[in-house]
Amino acid sequence: MKTFIIYFITALISYIATIPPGPLSVYVVHSTLQKNIRIAILVALGGVLCESTYAYLAIEGLMIFDKYPEIEYWMQRAIIILLFGVGVFTFFQKKHEIEYEKISLNNPFFSFIKGISLSLFNPALLPFWVVVLLSYGKYDWLKITSSIQKTSFVLGAGTGTFLLVYTYAFLADRKRNLIFKYLSDERLNKLIACIFIGLALLQLVNLLVN
């Protein structure tokens, strides 16, 4: 029973924490609209793999950023370059390059790798799950003491993220016609590109302020 509670609570926390649009969510919606939901799910699975990995590192107490601060230093800068690069590329992408029918069969492997890259360079994930675990430790019914409970925590973290990102993809796919009725391919692409660039600038500002 305790194992299920840990899984459910962790999945719920992960779901809620993913609601604010981040790089992974934005790219999943972009992939759904410009490609298809199957490609979007592969992107989401790549992101979920990283989310679960960070949850695992947190639960094992591997404070990797404290031990190797240079990793966080470079990852914080790498995500800015990645987001800005994706934004610029998307902004200048030609219409014939993003036509749904022509790119619906994109390589699944590279879609999966894109999902990994968008979540990998997010140094906030590890501290976030460490804080969650510290909160769990205050309650006997959430305190993790066994291997199966560790597994349920990691699976819960991945499940919550996947369900929320899939929700975005599902809604984007169902409302595809409505979206394209008011936004041309070019305008939609530029809107998503601006979101990526905005996220990059936000990360830059946070870096400069801190």
PDB file of C-alpha atoms in Angstrom:
ATOM      1  CA  MET A   1       0.000   0.000   0.000  1.00  0.00           C
ATOM      2  CA  LYS A   2       2.781   2.411   0.926  1.00  0.00           C
ATOM      3  CA  THR A   3       4.541   1.663  -2.372  1.00  0.00           C
ATOM      4  CA  PHE A   4       1.416   2.580  -4.334  1.00  0.00           C
ATOM      5  CA  ILE A   5       0.944   5.787  -2.328  1.00  0.00           C
ATOM      6  CA  ILE A   6       4.533   6.851  -3.059  1.00  0.00           C
ATOM      7  CA  TYR A   7       4.009   6.110  -6.746  1.00  0.00           C
ATOM      8  CA  PHE A   8       0.707   8.011  -6.924  1.00  0.00           C
ATOM      9  CA  ILE A   9       1.892  11.072  -4.962  1.00  0.00           C
ATOM     10  CA  THR A  10       5.135  11.270  -6.950  1.00  0.00           C
ATOM     11  CA  ALA A  11       3.279  10.986 -10.258  1.00  0.00           C
ATOM     12  CA  LEU A  12       0.877  13.728  -9.150  1.00  0.00           C
ATOM     13  CA  ILE A  13       3.740  16.027  -8.123  1.00  0.00           C
ATOM     14  CA  SER A  14       5.542  15.353 -11.397  1.00  0.00           C
ATOM     15  CA  TYR A  15       2.359  16.034 -13.396  1.00  0.00           C
ATOM     16  CA  ILE A  16       1.685  19.344 -11.657  1.00  0.00           C
ATOM     17  CA  ALA A  17       5.335  20.431 -11.835  1.00  0.00           C
ATOM     18  CA  THR A  18       5.329  19.870 -15.619  1.00  0.00           C
ATOM     19  CA  ILE A  19       2.236  22.030 -16.268  1.00  0.00           C
ATOM     20  CA  PRO A  20       4.219  25.258 -16.798  1.00  0.00           C
ATOM     21  CA  PRO A  21       5.359  24.983 -20.451  1.00  0.00           C
ATOM     22  CA  GLY A  22       9.030  24.055 -20.614  1.00  0.00           C
ATOM     23  CA  PRO A  23      11.342  23.157 -23.515  1.00  0.00           C
ATOM     24  CA  LEU A  24      10.126  19.557 -23.633  1.00  0.00           C
ATOM     25  CA  SER A  25       6.413  20.457 -23.571  1.00  0.00           C
ATOM     26  CA  VAL A  26       6.833  23.118 -26.238  1.00  0.00           C
ATOM     27  CA  TYR A  27       8.743  20.800 -28.546  1.00  0.00           C
ATOM     28  CA  VAL A  28       6.224  17.991 -28.057  1.00  0.00           C
ATOM     29  CA  VAL A  29       3.399  20.323 -29.127  1.00  0.00           C
ATOM     30  CA  HIS A  30       5.514  21.500 -32.056  1.00  0.00           C
ATOM     31  CA  SER A  31       6.198  17.901 -33.103  1.00  0.00           C
ATOM     32  CA  THR A  32       2.511  17.020 -32.853  1.00  0.00           C
ATOM     33  CA  LEU A  33       1.397  19.914 -35.029  1.00  0.00           C
ATOM     34  CA  GLN A  34       4.145  19.748 -37.620  1.00  0.00           C
ATOM     35  CA  LYS A  35       4.690  15.969 -37.705  1.00  0.00           C
ATOM     36  CA  ASN A  36       2.375  13.563 -35.863  1.00  0.00           C
ATOM     37  CA  ILE A  37       1.528  12.409 -32.363  1.00  0.00           C
ATOM     38  CA  ARG A  38       3.670   9.265 -32.707  1.00  0.00           C
ATOM     39  CA  ILE A  39       6.796  11.384 -33.209  1.00  0.00           C
ATOM     40  CA  ALA A  40       5.716  13.638 -30.314  1.00  0.00           C
ATOM     41  CA  ILE A  41       5.400  10.642 -27.998  1.00  0.00           C
ATOM     42  CA  LEU A  42       8.944   9.539 -28.883  1.00  0.00           C
ATOM     43  CA  VAL A  43      10.186  13.022 -27.981  1.00  0.00           C
ATOM     44  CA  ALA A  44       8.246  12.782 -24.717  1.00  0.00           C
ATOM     45  CA  LEU A  45       9.731   9.371 -23.908  1.00  0.00           C
ATOM     46  CA  GLY A  46      13.234  10.792 -24.324  1.00  0.00           C
ATOM     47  CA  GLY A  47      12.378  13.518 -21.834  1.00  0.00           C
ATOM     48  CA  VAL A  48      10.814  11.028 -19.435  1.00  0.00           C
ATOM     49  CA  LEU A  49      14.013   8.962 -19.477  1.00  0.00           C
ATOM     50  CA  CYS A  50      15.983  11.972 -18.240  1.00  0.00           C
ATOM     51  CA  GLU A  51      13.332  12.861 -15.654  1.00  0.00           C
ATOM     52  CA  SER A  52      13.446   9.334 -14.236  1.00  0.00           C
ATOM     53  CA  THR A  53      17.246   9.360 -14.272  1.00  0.00           C
ATOM     54  CA  TYR A  54      17.382  12.579 -12.252  1.00  0.00           C
ATOM     55  CA  ALA A  55      14.826  11.148  -9.814  1.00  0.00           C
ATOM     56  CA  TYR A  56      17.023   8.061  -9.442  1.00  0.00           C
ATOM     57  CA  LEU A  57      20.156  10.159  -8.836  1.00  0.00           C
ATOM     58  CA  ALA A  58      18.286  12.158  -6.210  1.00  0.00           C
ATOM     59  CA  ILE A  59      16.994   9.106  -4.386  1.00  0.00           C
ATOM     60  CA  GLU A  60      20.451   7.529  -4.270  1.00  0.00           C
ATOM     61  CA  GLY A  61      21.788  10.685  -2.713  1.00  0.00           C
ATOM     62  CA  LEU A  62      24.218  11.429  -5.539  1.00  0.00           C
ATOM     63  CA  MET A  63      24.625  15.142  -5.068  1.00  0.00           C
ATOM     64  CA  ILE A  64      26.533  15.360  -8.297  1.00  0.00           C
ATOM     65  CA  PHE A  65      26.306  19.124  -8.590  1.00  0.00           C
ATOM     66  CA  ASP A  66      27.783  19.630  -5.112  1.00  0.00           C
ATOM     67  CA  LYS A  67      30.637  17.247  -5.865  1.00  0.00           C
ATOM     68  CA  TYR A  68      31.262  18.504  -9.384  1.00  0.00           C
ATOM     69  CA  PRO A  69      29.996  22.127  -9.557  1.00  0.00           C
ATOM     70  CA  GLU A  70      31.590  22.552 -12.981  1.00  0.00           C
ATOM     71  CA  ILE A  71      28.921  20.218 -14.442  1.00  0.00           C
ATOM     72  CA  GLU A  72      26.103  22.532 -13.355  1.00  0.00           C
ATOM     73  CA  TYR A  73      28.120  25.511 -14.600  1.00  0.00           C
ATOM     74  CA  TRP A  74      28.358  24.145 -18.146  1.00  0.00           C
ATOM     75  CA  MET A  75      24.850  22.652 -18.243  1.00  0.00           C
ATOM     76  CA  GLN A  76      23.280  25.989 -17.344  1.00  0.00           C
ATOM     77  CA  ARG A  77      25.048  27.545 -20.319  1.00  0.00           C
ATOM     78  CA  ALA A  78      24.439  24.627 -22.662  1.00  0.00           C
ATOM     79  CA  ILE A  79      20.645  24.831 -22.234  1.00  0.00           C
ATOM     80  CA  ILE A  80      20.731  28.497 -23.287  1.00  0.00           C
ATOM     81  CA  ILE A  81      22.610  27.640 -26.472  1.00  0.00           C
ATOM     82  CA  LEU A  82      20.331  24.658 -27.156  1.00  0.00           C
ATOM     83  CA  LEU A  83      17.077  26.589 -26.690  1.00  0.00           C
ATOM     84  CA  PHE A  84      18.292  29.598 -28.660  1.00  0.00           C
ATOM     85  CA  GLY A  85      19.572  27.366 -31.470  1.00  0.00           C
ATOM     86  CA  VAL A  86      16.302  25.432 -31.733  1.00  0.00           C
ATOM     87  CA  GLY A  87      14.368  28.711 -31.683  1.00  0.00           C
ATOM     88  CA  VAL A  88      16.405  30.326 -34.450  1.00  0.00           C
ATOM     89  CA  PHE A  89      16.300  27.169 -36.581  1.00  0.00           C
ATOM     90  CA  THR A  90      12.528  26.904 -36.175  1.00  0.00           C
ATOM     91  CA  PHE A  91      12.017  30.608 -36.901  1.00  0.00           C
ATOM     92  CA  PHE A  92      13.814  30.461 -40.247  1.00  0.00           C
ATOM     93  CA  GLN A  93      12.538  27.034 -41.264  1.00  0.00           C
ATOM     94  CA  LYS A  94      10.937  27.190 -44.717  1.00  0.00           C
ATOM     95  CA  LYS A  95       7.345  26.157 -45.244  1.00  0.00           C
ATOM     96  CA  HIS A  96       8.218  23.312 -47.580  1.00  0.00           C
ATOM     97  CA  GLU A  97      10.522  21.912 -44.895  1.00  0.00           C
ATOM     98  CA  ILE A  98       7.820  21.702 -42.243  1.00  0.00           C
ATOM     99  CA  GLU A  99       4.931  20.411 -44.321  1.00  0.00           C
ATOM    100  CA  TYR A 100       3.161  17.723 -42.316  1.00  0.00           C
ATOM    101  CA  GLU A 101       2.879  15.185 -45.110  1.00  0.00           C
ATOM    102  CA  LYS A 102       6.552  15.390 -46.004  1.00  0.00           C
ATOM    103  CA  ILE A 103       8.029  14.965 -42.555  1.00  0.00           C
ATOM    104  CA  SER A 104       5.545  12.662 -40.840  1.00  0.00           C
ATOM    105  CA  LEU A 105       7.999   9.771 -41.209  1.00  0.00           C
ATOM    106  CA  ASN A 106      10.983  11.459 -39.555  1.00  0.00           C
ATOM    107  CA  ASN A 107      13.566   9.190 -37.982  1.00  0.00           C
ATOM    108  CA  PRO A 108      12.119   8.016 -34.626  1.00  0.00           C
ATOM    109  CA  PHE A 109      15.589   7.661 -33.109  1.00  0.00           C
ATOM    110  CA  PHE A 110      16.439  11.332 -33.583  1.00  0.00           C
ATOM    111  CA  SER A 111      13.053  12.343 -32.160  1.00  0.00           C
ATOM    112  CA  PHE A 112      13.852  10.317 -29.042  1.00  0.00           C
ATOM    113  CA  ILE A 113      17.300  11.951 -28.808  1.00  0.00           C
ATOM    114  CA  LYS A 114      15.707  15.411 -29.101  1.00  0.00           C
ATOM    115  CA  GLY A 115      13.565  14.622 -26.075  1.00  0.00           C
ATOM    116  CA  ILE A 116      16.625  13.515 -24.123  1.00  0.00           C
ATOM    117  CA  SER A 117      18.602  16.634 -25.033  1.00  0.00           C
ATOM    118  CA  LEU A 118      15.786  19.002 -24.025  1.00  0.00           C
ATOM    119  CA  SER A 119      15.557  17.454 -20.543  1.00  0.00           C
ATOM    120  CA  LEU A 120      19.197  16.494 -20.026  1.00  0.00           C
ATOM    121  CA  PHE A 121      20.427  20.064 -19.788  1.00  0.00           C
ATOM    122  CA  ASN A 122      17.976  21.017 -17.060  1.00  0.00           C
ATOM    123  CA  PRO A 123      19.986  21.242 -13.824  1.00  0.00           C
ATOM    124  CA  ALA A 124      16.853  22.169 -11.859  1.00  0.00           C
ATOM    125  CA  LEU A 125      15.474  18.613 -12.082  1.00  0.00           C
ATOM    126  CA  LEU A 126      17.930  17.032  -9.642  1.00  0.00           C
ATOM    127  CA  PRO A 127      17.536  19.673  -6.878  1.00  0.00           C
ATOM    128  CA  PHE A 128      13.760  19.554  -7.379  1.00  0.00           C
ATOM    129  CA  TRP A 129      13.577  15.827  -6.681  1.00  0.00           C
ATOM    130  CA  VAL A 130      15.992  16.165  -3.762  1.00  0.00           C
ATOM    131  CA  VAL A 131      13.618  18.693  -2.184  1.00  0.00           C
ATOM    132  CA  VAL A 132      10.677  16.352  -2.803  1.00  0.00           C
ATOM    133  CA  LEU A 133      12.540  13.507  -1.109  1.00  0.00           C
ATOM    134  CA  LEU A 134      13.413  15.684   1.874  1.00  0.00           C
ATOM    135  CA  SER A 135       9.715  16.495   2.217  1.00  0.00           C
ATOM    136  CA  TYR A 136       8.836  12.802   2.017  1.00  0.00           C
ATOM    137  CA  GLY A 137      11.219  12.109   4.890  1.00  0.00           C
ATOM    138  CA  LYS A 138       9.000  14.086   7.256  1.00  0.00           C
ATOM    139  CA  TYR A 139       6.156  11.586   6.898  1.00  0.00           C
ATOM    140  CA  ASP A 140       6.385   7.896   7.772  1.00  0.00           C
ATOM    141  CA  TRP A 141       3.829   6.968   5.101  1.00  0.00           C
ATOM    142  CA  LEU A 142       6.013   8.606   2.406  1.00  0.00           C
ATOM    143  CA  LYS A 143       9.501   7.959   3.723  1.00  0.00           C
ATOM    144  CA  ILE A 144      11.327   5.656   1.287  1.00  0.00           C
ATOM    145  CA  THR A 145      13.031   2.728   3.004  1.00  0.00           C
ATOM    146  CA  SER A 146      13.118  -0.135   0.474  1.00  0.00           C
ATOM    147  CA  SER A 147      14.197  -0.892  -3.075  1.00  0.00           C
ATOM    148  CA  ILE A 148      10.638  -1.361  -4.308  1.00  0.00           C
ATOM    149  CA  GLN A 149       9.723   2.038  -2.886  1.00  0.00           C
ATOM    150  CA  LYS A 150      12.697   3.568  -4.688  1.00  0.00           C
ATOM    151  CA  THR A 151      11.462   1.989  -7.908  1.00  0.00           C
ATOM    152  CA  SER A 152       7.937   3.323  -7.361  1.00  0.00           C
ATOM    153  CA  PHE A 153       9.372   6.819  -6.808  1.00  0.00           C
ATOM    154  CA  VAL A 154      11.373   6.749 -10.050  1.00  0.00           C
ATOM    155  CA  LEU A 155       8.447   5.312 -12.021  1.00  0.00           C
ATOM    156  CA  GLY A 156       6.096   7.879 -10.529  1.00  0.00           C
ATOM    157  CA  ALA A 157       8.370  10.733 -11.572  1.00  0.00           C
ATOM    158  CA  GLY A 158       8.467   9.455 -15.148  1.00  0.00           C
ATOM    159  CA  THR A 159       4.762   8.650 -15.284  1.00  0.00           C
ATOM    160  CA  GLY A 160       3.641  12.103 -14.186  1.00  0.00           C
ATOM    161  CA  THR A 161       5.849  13.840 -16.719  1.00  0.00           C
ATOM    162  CA  PHE A 162       4.744  11.555 -19.543  1.00  0.00           C
ATOM    163  CA  LEU A 163       1.039  11.935 -18.766  1.00  0.00           C
ATOM    164  CA  LEU A 164       1.214  15.727 -18.736  1.00  0.00           C
ATOM    165  CA  VAL A 165       3.297  15.952 -21.916  1.00  0.00           C
ATOM    166  CA  TYR A 166       0.994  13.409 -23.594  1.00  0.00           C
ATOM    167  CA  THR A 167      -1.954  15.578 -22.553  1.00  0.00           C
ATOM    168  CA  TYR A 168      -0.368  18.499 -24.405  1.00  0.00           C
ATOM    169  CA  ALA A 169       0.238  16.306 -27.466  1.00  0.00           C
ATOM    170  CA  PHE A 170      -3.296  14.881 -27.397  1.00  0.00           C
ATOM    171  CA  LEU A 171      -4.924  18.307 -27.160  1.00  0.00           C
ATOM    172  CA  ALA A 172      -2.689  19.684 -29.908  1.00  0.00           C
ATOM    173  CA  ASP A 173      -3.561  16.730 -32.153  1.00  0.00           C
ATOM    174  CA  ARG A 174      -7.312  16.970 -31.491  1.00  0.00           C
ATOM    175  CA  LYS A 175      -7.358  20.736 -32.043  1.00  0.00           C
ATOM    176  CA  ARG A 176      -5.022  20.631 -35.051  1.00  0.00           C
ATOM    177  CA  ASN A 177      -7.653  21.852 -37.518  1.00  0.00           C
ATOM    178  CA  LEU A 178      -8.727  24.677 -35.229  1.00  0.00           C
ATOM    179  CA  ILE A 179      -5.149  25.815 -34.739  1.00  0.00           C
ATOM    180  CA  PHE A 180      -4.314  25.742 -38.436  1.00  0.00           C
ATOM    181  CA  LYS A 181      -7.578  27.581 -39.184  1.00  0.00           C
ATOM    182  CA  TYR A 182      -6.300  30.672 -37.404  1.00  0.00           C
ATOM    183  CA  LEU A 183      -2.547  30.232 -37.742  1.00  0.00           C
ATOM    184  CA  SER A 184      -0.687  29.472 -40.948  1.00  0.00           C
ATOM    185  CA  ASP A 185       2.234  27.022 -40.808  1.00  0.00           C
ATOM    186  CA  GLU A 186       4.680  29.922 -40.998  1.00  0.00           C
ATOM    187  CA  ARG A 187       3.056  31.968 -38.227  1.00  0.00           C
ATOM    188  CA  LEU A 188       2.709  28.923 -35.992  1.00  0.00           C
ATOM    189  CA  ASN A 189       6.361  28.050 -36.498  1.00  0.00           C
ATOM    190  CA  LYS A 190       7.454  31.569 -35.643  1.00  0.00           C
ATOM    191  CA  LEU A 191       5.269  31.595 -32.522  1.00  0.00           C
ATOM    192  CA  ILE A 192       6.830  28.381 -31.221  1.00  0.00           C
ATOM    193  CA  ALA A 193      10.296  29.665 -32.174  1.00  0.00           C
ATOM    194  CA  CYS A 194       9.704  32.807 -30.101  1.00  0.00           C
ATOM    195  CA  ILE A 195       8.717  30.645 -27.107  1.00  0.00           C
ATOM    196  CA  PHE A 196      12.002  28.747 -27.372  1.00  0.00           C
ATOM    197  CA  ILE A 197      14.002  31.967 -27.652  1.00  0.00           C
ATOM    198  CA  GLY A 198      12.035  33.416 -24.718  1.00  0.00           C
ATOM    199  CA  LEU A 199      12.886  30.391 -22.583  1.00  0.00           C
ATOM    200  CA  ALA A 200      16.553  30.815 -23.521  1.00  0.00           C
ATOM    201  CA  LEU A 201      16.486  34.487 -22.519  1.00  0.00           C
ATOM    202  CA  LEU A 202      14.726  33.626 -19.253  1.00  0.00           C
ATOM    203  CA  GLN A 203      17.423  31.074 -18.451  1.00  0.00           C
ATOM    204  CA  LEU A 204      20.084  33.695 -19.293  1.00  0.00           C
ATOM    205  CA  VAL A 205      18.492  36.265 -16.991  1.00  0.00           C
ATOM    206  CA  ASN A 206      18.272  33.719 -14.151  1.00  0.00           C
ATOM    207  CA  LEU A 207      21.920  32.887 -14.698  1.00  0.00           C
ATOM    208  CA  LEU A 208      22.982  36.543 -14.584  1.00  0.00           C
ATOM    209  CA  VAL A 209      20.838  37.325 -11.539  1.00  0.00           C
ATOM    210  CA  ASN A 210      22.079  34.316  -9.569  1.00  0.00           C
TER     211      ASN A 210
END
